[in-house]
Every structure is written in structure tokens, then in C-alpha cells.
PDB file of C-alpha atoms in Angstrom:
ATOM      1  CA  UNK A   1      90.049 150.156  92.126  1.00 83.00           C
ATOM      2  CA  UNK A   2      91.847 150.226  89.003  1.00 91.00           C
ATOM      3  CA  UNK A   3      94.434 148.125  88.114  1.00 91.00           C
ATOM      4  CA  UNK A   4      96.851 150.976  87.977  1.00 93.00           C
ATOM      5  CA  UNK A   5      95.704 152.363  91.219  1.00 94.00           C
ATOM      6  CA  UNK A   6      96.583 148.736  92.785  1.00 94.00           C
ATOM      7  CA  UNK A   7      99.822 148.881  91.823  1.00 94.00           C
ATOM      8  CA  UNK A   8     100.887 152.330  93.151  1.00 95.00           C
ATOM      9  CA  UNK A   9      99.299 151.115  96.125  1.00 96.00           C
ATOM     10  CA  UNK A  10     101.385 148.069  96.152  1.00 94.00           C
ATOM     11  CA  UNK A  11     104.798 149.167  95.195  1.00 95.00           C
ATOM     12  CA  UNK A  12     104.117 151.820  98.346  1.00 96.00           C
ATOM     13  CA  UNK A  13     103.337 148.572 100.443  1.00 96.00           C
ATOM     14  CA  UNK A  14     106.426 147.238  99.167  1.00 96.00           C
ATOM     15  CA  UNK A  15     109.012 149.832  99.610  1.00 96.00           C
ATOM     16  CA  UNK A  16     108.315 149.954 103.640  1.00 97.00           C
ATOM     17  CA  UNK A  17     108.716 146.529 103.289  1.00 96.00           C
ATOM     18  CA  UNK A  18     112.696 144.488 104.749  1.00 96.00           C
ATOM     19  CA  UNK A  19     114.228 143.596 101.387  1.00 96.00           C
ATOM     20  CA  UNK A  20     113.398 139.435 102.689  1.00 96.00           C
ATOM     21  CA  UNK A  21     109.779 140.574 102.568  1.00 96.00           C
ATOM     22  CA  UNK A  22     110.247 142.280  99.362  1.00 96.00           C
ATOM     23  CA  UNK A  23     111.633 138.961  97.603  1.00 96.00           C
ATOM     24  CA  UNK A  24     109.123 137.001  99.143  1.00 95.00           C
ATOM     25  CA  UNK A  25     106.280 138.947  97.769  1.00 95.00           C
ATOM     26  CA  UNK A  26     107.671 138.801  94.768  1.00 94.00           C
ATOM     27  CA  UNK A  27     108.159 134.572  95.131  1.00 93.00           C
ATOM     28  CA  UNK A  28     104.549 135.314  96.074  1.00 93.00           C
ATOM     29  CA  UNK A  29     103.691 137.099  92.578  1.00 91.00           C
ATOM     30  CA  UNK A  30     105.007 134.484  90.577  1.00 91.00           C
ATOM     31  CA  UNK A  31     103.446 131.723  92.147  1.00 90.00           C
ATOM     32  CA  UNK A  32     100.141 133.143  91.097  1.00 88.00           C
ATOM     33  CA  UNK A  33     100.931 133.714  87.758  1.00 85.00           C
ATOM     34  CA  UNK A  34     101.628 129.775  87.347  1.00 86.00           C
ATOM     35  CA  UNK A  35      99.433 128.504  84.745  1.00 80.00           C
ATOM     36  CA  UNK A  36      98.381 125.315  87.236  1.00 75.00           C
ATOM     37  CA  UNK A  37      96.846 122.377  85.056  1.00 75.00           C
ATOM     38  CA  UNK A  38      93.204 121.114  84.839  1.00 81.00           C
ATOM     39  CA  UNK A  39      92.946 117.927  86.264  1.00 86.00           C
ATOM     40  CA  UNK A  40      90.421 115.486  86.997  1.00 86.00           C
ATOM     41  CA  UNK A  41      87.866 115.492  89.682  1.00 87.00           C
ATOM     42  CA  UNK A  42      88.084 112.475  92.046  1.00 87.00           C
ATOM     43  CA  UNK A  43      85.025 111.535  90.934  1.00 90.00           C
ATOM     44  CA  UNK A  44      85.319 110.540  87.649  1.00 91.00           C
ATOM     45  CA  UNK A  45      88.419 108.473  88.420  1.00 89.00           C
ATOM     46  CA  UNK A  46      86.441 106.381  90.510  1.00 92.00           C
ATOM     47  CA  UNK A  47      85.739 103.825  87.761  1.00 92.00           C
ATOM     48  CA  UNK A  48      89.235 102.848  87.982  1.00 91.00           C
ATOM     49  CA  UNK A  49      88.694 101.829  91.696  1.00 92.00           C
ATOM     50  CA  UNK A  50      89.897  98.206  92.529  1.00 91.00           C
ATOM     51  CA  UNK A  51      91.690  97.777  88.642  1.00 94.00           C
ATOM     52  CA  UNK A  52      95.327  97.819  89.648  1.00 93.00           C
ATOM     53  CA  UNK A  53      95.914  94.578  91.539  1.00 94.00           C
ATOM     54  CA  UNK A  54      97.608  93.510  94.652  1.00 93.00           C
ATOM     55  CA  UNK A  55     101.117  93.285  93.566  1.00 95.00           C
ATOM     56  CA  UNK A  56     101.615  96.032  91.088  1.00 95.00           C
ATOM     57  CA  UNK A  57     100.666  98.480  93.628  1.00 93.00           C
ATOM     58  CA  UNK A  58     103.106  96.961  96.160  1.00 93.00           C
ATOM     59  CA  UNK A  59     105.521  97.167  93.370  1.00 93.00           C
ATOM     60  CA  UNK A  60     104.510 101.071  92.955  1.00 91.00           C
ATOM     61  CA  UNK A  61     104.261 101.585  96.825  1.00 91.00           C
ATOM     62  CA  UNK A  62     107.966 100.069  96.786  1.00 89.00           C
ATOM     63  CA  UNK A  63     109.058 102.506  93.970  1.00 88.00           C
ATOM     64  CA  UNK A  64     107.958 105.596  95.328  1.00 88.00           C
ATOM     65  CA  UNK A  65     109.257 104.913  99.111  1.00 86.00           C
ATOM     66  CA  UNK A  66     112.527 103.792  97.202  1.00 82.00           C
ATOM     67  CA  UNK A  67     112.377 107.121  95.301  1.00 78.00           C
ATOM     68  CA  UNK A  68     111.290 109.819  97.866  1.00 77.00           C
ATOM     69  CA  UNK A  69     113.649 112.362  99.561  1.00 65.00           C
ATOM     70  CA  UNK A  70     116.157 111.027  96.783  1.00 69.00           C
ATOM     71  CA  UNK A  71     117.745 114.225  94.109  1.00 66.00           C
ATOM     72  CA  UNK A  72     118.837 114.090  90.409  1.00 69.00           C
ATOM     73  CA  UNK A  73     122.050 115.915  90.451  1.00 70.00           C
ATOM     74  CA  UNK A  74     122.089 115.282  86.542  1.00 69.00           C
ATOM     75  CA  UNK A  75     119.204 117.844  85.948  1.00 58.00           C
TER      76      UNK A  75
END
């Protein structure tokens, strides 16, 4: 299938589609063109296993429980 055939095809898939389905294929079609970053596999952070000690993570795990569910209104 060409790519031009694939989108006739769509845009008639779309068109019988509720306008609510319409804009959430579209949400859809944007998510996939997100350029999502290369990361690390777990395994080669493993050599950092057991380097951050006792209290700084308690301070961390404090931090982020103080910070979740909370919203910037200034951005």
C-alpha cells in the first residue's frame, strides 16, 4: 500500500467517524510523531546500584511524595 493510498483510506475512515473520534485520532497522530528520547537500558545503570545512601534517598523519597499531584500555575 502506498503511502498515498493509506491516506485516502484513512481520511474515508475518518469522515464516518463522531467529530470526538475524529479529534482523538488526531491526539492519536501526534502522539506518534513525538520524537521520544533514547535512554538507557536498565542494565547498564546497574553499576550505580547501592551508591546513593540511606538518607539522601529518604530525602528524595520525601521530595517527590511532597511534590506529586502538586501544579505550577506560573508555567
Amino acid at each position: 500500500m502506498t503511502n498515498s493510498a493509506i491516506a485516502q483510506e484513512l481520511l474515508k475512515q475518518l469522515e464516518q467517524l463522531p467529530l470526538e473520534s475524529q479529534k482523538k485520532v488526531l491526539e492519536f497522530a501526534r502522539t506518534l510523531n513525538i520524537i521520544t528520547p533514547k535512554g538507557k537500558p536498565g542494565k547498564d545503570l546497574l553499576k550505580f546500584a547501592g551508591t546513593i545512601d540511606r538518607d539522601s534517598l529518604k530525602t528524595m523519597e520525601k521530595a517527590i511524595e511532597y511534590g506529586c499531584e502538586r501544579t505550577d500555575n506560573n508555567n
